[in-house]
């Protein structure tokens, strides 16, 4: 409402100036909304969404039309999702229904951060196998039914207290909502922001992300070949991630996020081991990347 109120307070002056300067609707609106860091393309998209509800010339808009334009602008410029936490509480259904009815135009995701933390802690302690975002988990009893993978460790036995807590988690969260909702909320937020996740790795087999350097020397300088993300025994798969805007290139990621001042990108590879040029645009089909740099250090005389 604050954007709407700001416009309404100045609306008579906005209309007078719009008419006297013979400006277009998009030019006038873009100028008045420039304080929110918008481009004309954002304003145009908002107008397109309400084209059937408002007239072309803003000089003829009434209060209801202005409100619809502002609402469309907010959704385009500031996309939102509503994340309803604490759904593990027994009476959460009442609040969920009330909020869904009131804000039906927004994406709504029920979550339980406490449950997510609890499951991750038990996984780290070796009591269960749980993948974030999964609708279930594995216990020692489940593990004994199937054949263990090579080098897989047996899970610890759950005591009565932990068993009761896990059963409660299943009943109140996992069975009702399909997951804790945390992974889904993060994924939906990235999609709304129109960002692309980029995973710099050094081993395209294990996707681990440690940095290993090997140096070669010449008479004038030392050249160090650096591969971002090369793995060792302690490294984890997809440990690093950058969120970048659509249109970001390989070279921009290398320079702005990864490379040191004395490093130069030699080449990058995608998951199919195809070399990527510096000017190639990041897409979801090539966002797992192995970066290779050359590093020069001048020797002291």
XYZ file of C-alpha atoms in Angstrom:
301
model
C 0.000 0.000 0.000
C 2.877 2.407 0.543
C 3.643 2.618 -3.201
C -0.054 3.151 -3.932
C -0.313 5.863 -1.260
C 2.762 7.640 -2.611
C 1.240 7.787 -6.090
C -2.228 8.816 -4.913
C -0.856 11.695 -2.869
C 0.826 13.134 -5.982
C -1.640 11.888 -8.600
C -3.209 15.272 -9.628
C 0.274 16.702 -10.246
C 1.339 13.538 -12.075
C -1.642 13.777 -14.425
C -1.124 17.518 -15.095
C 2.517 17.007 -15.975
C 1.689 13.914 -18.036
C -0.807 15.892 -20.131
C 1.317 19.035 -20.509
C 4.421 17.131 -21.621
C 2.416 14.749 -23.848
C 4.311 11.827 -22.354
C 3.425 8.183 -22.828
C 1.920 6.243 -19.945
C 4.972 4.045 -19.618
C 7.332 7.057 -19.607
C 5.353 8.852 -16.892
C 5.025 5.766 -14.689
C 8.672 4.805 -15.126
C 9.736 8.284 -14.032
C 7.525 8.197 -10.939
C 8.648 4.684 -9.990
C 12.337 5.263 -10.715
C 13.076 5.487 -6.995
C 12.402 1.755 -6.760
C 15.186 1.003 -9.231
C 12.948 -0.056 -12.116
C 13.470 -0.181 -15.831
C 10.777 0.630 -18.366
C 10.598 -3.063 -19.270
C 9.353 -3.879 -15.734
C 6.664 -1.199 -15.930
C 5.631 -2.440 -19.373
C 5.226 -5.999 -18.087
C 3.058 -4.743 -15.225
C 0.864 -2.778 -17.646
C 0.539 -5.784 -19.930
C -0.822 -7.854 -17.040
C -3.676 -5.388 -16.418
C -4.270 -4.331 -20.035
C -7.894 -5.534 -19.900
C -8.655 -3.609 -16.704
C -7.190 -0.133 -17.348
C -7.318 2.410 -20.142
C -4.243 3.194 -22.218
C -3.885 6.803 -21.057
C -3.270 7.187 -17.323
C -5.012 10.580 -17.375
C -8.281 8.610 -17.386
C -7.393 6.219 -14.580
C -9.527 6.049 -11.462
C -8.411 4.902 -8.023
C -9.276 1.269 -8.709
C -7.202 1.250 -11.917
C -4.215 2.768 -10.137
C -4.481 0.129 -7.430
C -4.473 -2.688 -10.026
C -1.442 -1.228 -11.807
C 0.481 -0.876 -8.525
C -0.387 -4.440 -7.503
C 0.836 -5.771 -10.873
C 4.008 -3.674 -10.565
C 4.782 -5.021 -7.077
C 4.359 -8.618 -8.236
C 6.671 -7.994 -11.188
C 9.341 -5.989 -9.356
C 9.158 -7.658 -5.930
C 7.984 -11.255 -6.488
C 7.107 -12.935 -3.193
C 6.339 -16.326 -1.752
C 4.781 -16.865 1.640
C 6.686 -19.403 3.728
C 4.566 -20.619 6.624
C 6.905 -22.007 9.252
C 6.122 -24.081 12.368
C 3.665 -26.398 10.605
C 4.825 -29.094 13.041
C 2.563 -27.463 15.622
C -0.635 -29.441 16.216
C -2.980 -26.463 15.556
C -1.163 -25.138 12.483
C -3.988 -26.121 10.089
C -6.155 -23.259 11.300
C -3.533 -20.614 10.585
C -2.568 -22.175 7.248
C -6.196 -22.091 6.050
C -6.668 -18.497 7.202
C -3.526 -17.238 5.442
C -4.239 -19.215 2.256
C -7.707 -17.667 2.027
C -6.401 -14.143 2.610
C -3.369 -14.336 0.283
C -4.585 -16.740 -2.392
C -2.760 -14.823 -5.165
C 0.691 -15.665 -3.754
C 2.590 -18.966 -3.765
C 2.371 -20.460 -0.270
C 4.761 -23.110 1.074
C 4.292 -24.730 4.502
C 7.597 -25.467 6.244
C 9.090 -26.782 9.451
C 12.626 -25.519 9.973
C 12.828 -27.274 13.351
C 12.051 -30.617 11.705
C 14.655 -30.041 8.986
C 17.326 -29.261 11.593
C 16.329 -32.282 13.675
C 16.581 -34.670 10.703
C 19.922 -33.238 9.626
C 21.338 -33.576 13.131
C 20.279 -37.218 13.342
C 21.826 -37.840 9.929
C 25.108 -36.247 10.999
C 25.089 -38.306 14.211
C 24.639 -41.516 12.196
C 21.125 -42.477 13.331
C 19.306 -42.035 10.002
C 19.909 -41.453 6.302
C 18.064 -38.344 5.196
C 18.315 -36.258 2.038
C 17.088 -32.643 2.434
C 13.773 -32.243 0.648
C 12.984 -35.947 0.820
C 9.554 -37.156 2.049
C 11.125 -39.891 4.180
C 14.282 -41.141 5.885
C 16.017 -44.469 6.499
C 16.676 -46.083 9.862
C 18.783 -49.079 10.876
C 15.711 -51.302 10.580
C 15.130 -50.103 6.995
C 18.805 -50.502 6.200
C 18.868 -54.139 7.333
C 16.112 -55.060 4.871
C 18.140 -54.085 1.813
C 21.661 -54.971 0.732
C 24.278 -52.485 1.905
C 26.402 -50.666 -0.623
C 30.168 -51.106 -0.585
C 31.830 -49.120 2.229
C 28.407 -48.140 3.620
C 28.287 -47.937 7.409
C 25.511 -49.366 9.544
C 23.322 -46.755 11.174
C 23.096 -46.482 14.943
C 20.175 -48.010 16.798
C 17.446 -45.533 17.811
C 16.352 -45.431 21.444
C 12.703 -45.074 22.438
C 12.879 -41.304 22.809
C 14.294 -40.713 19.329
C 11.870 -43.226 17.822
C 8.903 -41.346 19.315
C 10.279 -38.012 18.056
C 10.720 -39.384 14.533
C 7.211 -40.858 14.539
C 5.858 -37.457 15.529
C 7.833 -35.823 12.726
C 6.370 -38.281 10.236
C 2.786 -37.731 11.398
C 2.844 -33.937 11.728
C 5.129 -32.963 8.825
C 6.339 -35.567 6.340
C 3.053 -37.432 5.828
C 0.944 -34.247 5.811
C 3.091 -32.053 3.567
C 5.432 -34.426 1.732
C 8.612 -32.808 3.113
C 9.787 -30.181 5.576
C 9.304 -27.601 2.810
C 12.690 -25.925 3.316
C 14.264 -27.118 0.055
C 11.081 -26.323 -1.856
C 10.952 -22.785 -0.447
C 14.568 -22.081 -1.446
C 14.023 -23.530 -4.926
C 10.840 -21.504 -5.464
C 12.526 -18.294 -4.287
C 15.385 -18.777 -6.763
C 12.888 -19.417 -9.562
C 10.886 -16.283 -8.716
C 14.043 -14.179 -8.668
C 14.914 -15.647 -12.094
C 18.388 -16.636 -10.928
C 20.478 -19.566 -12.115
C 22.538 -21.650 -9.649
C 26.121 -22.250 -10.775
C 28.176 -25.080 -9.254
C 31.968 -24.707 -9.653
C 33.579 -28.133 -9.372
C 36.981 -29.556 -10.104
C 36.164 -33.225 -10.525
C 33.466 -33.891 -13.093
C 33.149 -37.454 -11.798
C 32.492 -36.772 -8.100
C 31.544 -33.046 -8.372
C 33.738 -32.270 -5.362
C 35.059 -28.781 -4.784
C 38.536 -28.427 -3.356
C 41.297 -26.335 -4.947
C 44.532 -28.054 -5.963
C 47.422 -26.127 -7.508
C 50.452 -27.386 -9.415
C 53.266 -25.039 -10.264
C 55.735 -24.887 -13.135
C 58.646 -22.476 -13.257
C 60.438 -20.619 -16.047
C 63.449 -18.371 -15.909
C 61.287 -15.249 -15.599
C 58.153 -16.327 -13.810
C 56.290 -19.097 -12.115
C 53.157 -20.371 -13.803
C 50.650 -22.159 -11.603
C 47.870 -24.175 -13.148
C 44.779 -23.981 -10.961
C 41.629 -26.007 -11.232
C 38.756 -24.794 -9.098
C 37.048 -27.539 -7.185
C 39.408 -30.479 -7.681
C 38.613 -33.129 -5.149
C 40.391 -34.790 -2.294
C 39.102 -37.274 0.254
C 37.531 -34.605 2.487
C 35.729 -32.587 -0.190
C 31.968 -32.708 -0.639
C 29.928 -32.787 -3.824
C 28.438 -29.440 -4.905
C 29.849 -27.690 -1.842
C 29.932 -24.296 -3.590
C 27.115 -22.524 -5.393
C 26.634 -19.055 -6.891
C 23.290 -17.531 -7.888
C 23.626 -15.413 -11.018
C 21.223 -13.452 -13.202
C 20.111 -14.595 -16.618
C 22.619 -13.510 -19.254
C 25.713 -13.930 -17.033
C 28.695 -15.306 -18.961
C 31.373 -17.852 -18.077
C 34.023 -15.127 -18.060
C 32.032 -12.901 -15.702
C 31.644 -15.723 -13.182
C 35.336 -16.572 -13.361
C 36.434 -12.954 -12.844
C 33.858 -11.809 -10.297
C 33.419 -14.898 -8.122
C 36.390 -17.241 -8.444
C 39.630 -15.938 -9.965
C 42.315 -14.186 -7.926
C 43.888 -10.958 -9.295
C 46.916 -12.861 -10.624
C 44.869 -15.612 -12.286
C 43.593 -15.889 -15.829
C 40.944 -18.299 -17.055
C 42.366 -20.775 -19.538
C 39.213 -22.770 -20.177
C 36.067 -24.116 -18.548
C 34.289 -27.449 -18.991
C 30.694 -28.472 -18.472
C 29.366 -31.792 -17.192
C 29.733 -33.299 -20.681
C 33.402 -32.184 -20.745
C 32.691 -29.692 -23.507
C 34.859 -26.583 -23.373
C 32.983 -23.339 -22.717
C 34.070 -19.969 -24.064
C 34.335 -16.861 -21.891
C 31.416 -15.210 -23.664
C 29.113 -18.222 -23.420
C 25.968 -17.572 -21.398
C 25.169 -19.629 -18.312
C 22.090 -21.820 -18.613
C 20.650 -24.581 -16.462
C 22.019 -27.073 -18.986
C 25.649 -25.958 -18.442
C 25.689 -24.711 -14.836
C 27.995 -27.438 -13.442
C 31.394 -26.087 -14.445
C 35.030 -26.935 -13.950
C 37.131 -23.745 -14.163
C 40.820 -23.907 -15.030
C 43.150 -20.977 -14.486
C 46.770 -20.100 -15.049
C 48.466 -18.158 -12.282
C 51.630 -16.083 -12.765
C 53.996 -15.041 -9.977
C 57.042 -12.968 -10.705
C 60.240 -14.300 -9.141
C 62.265 -12.031 -6.908
C 65.556 -10.902 -8.400
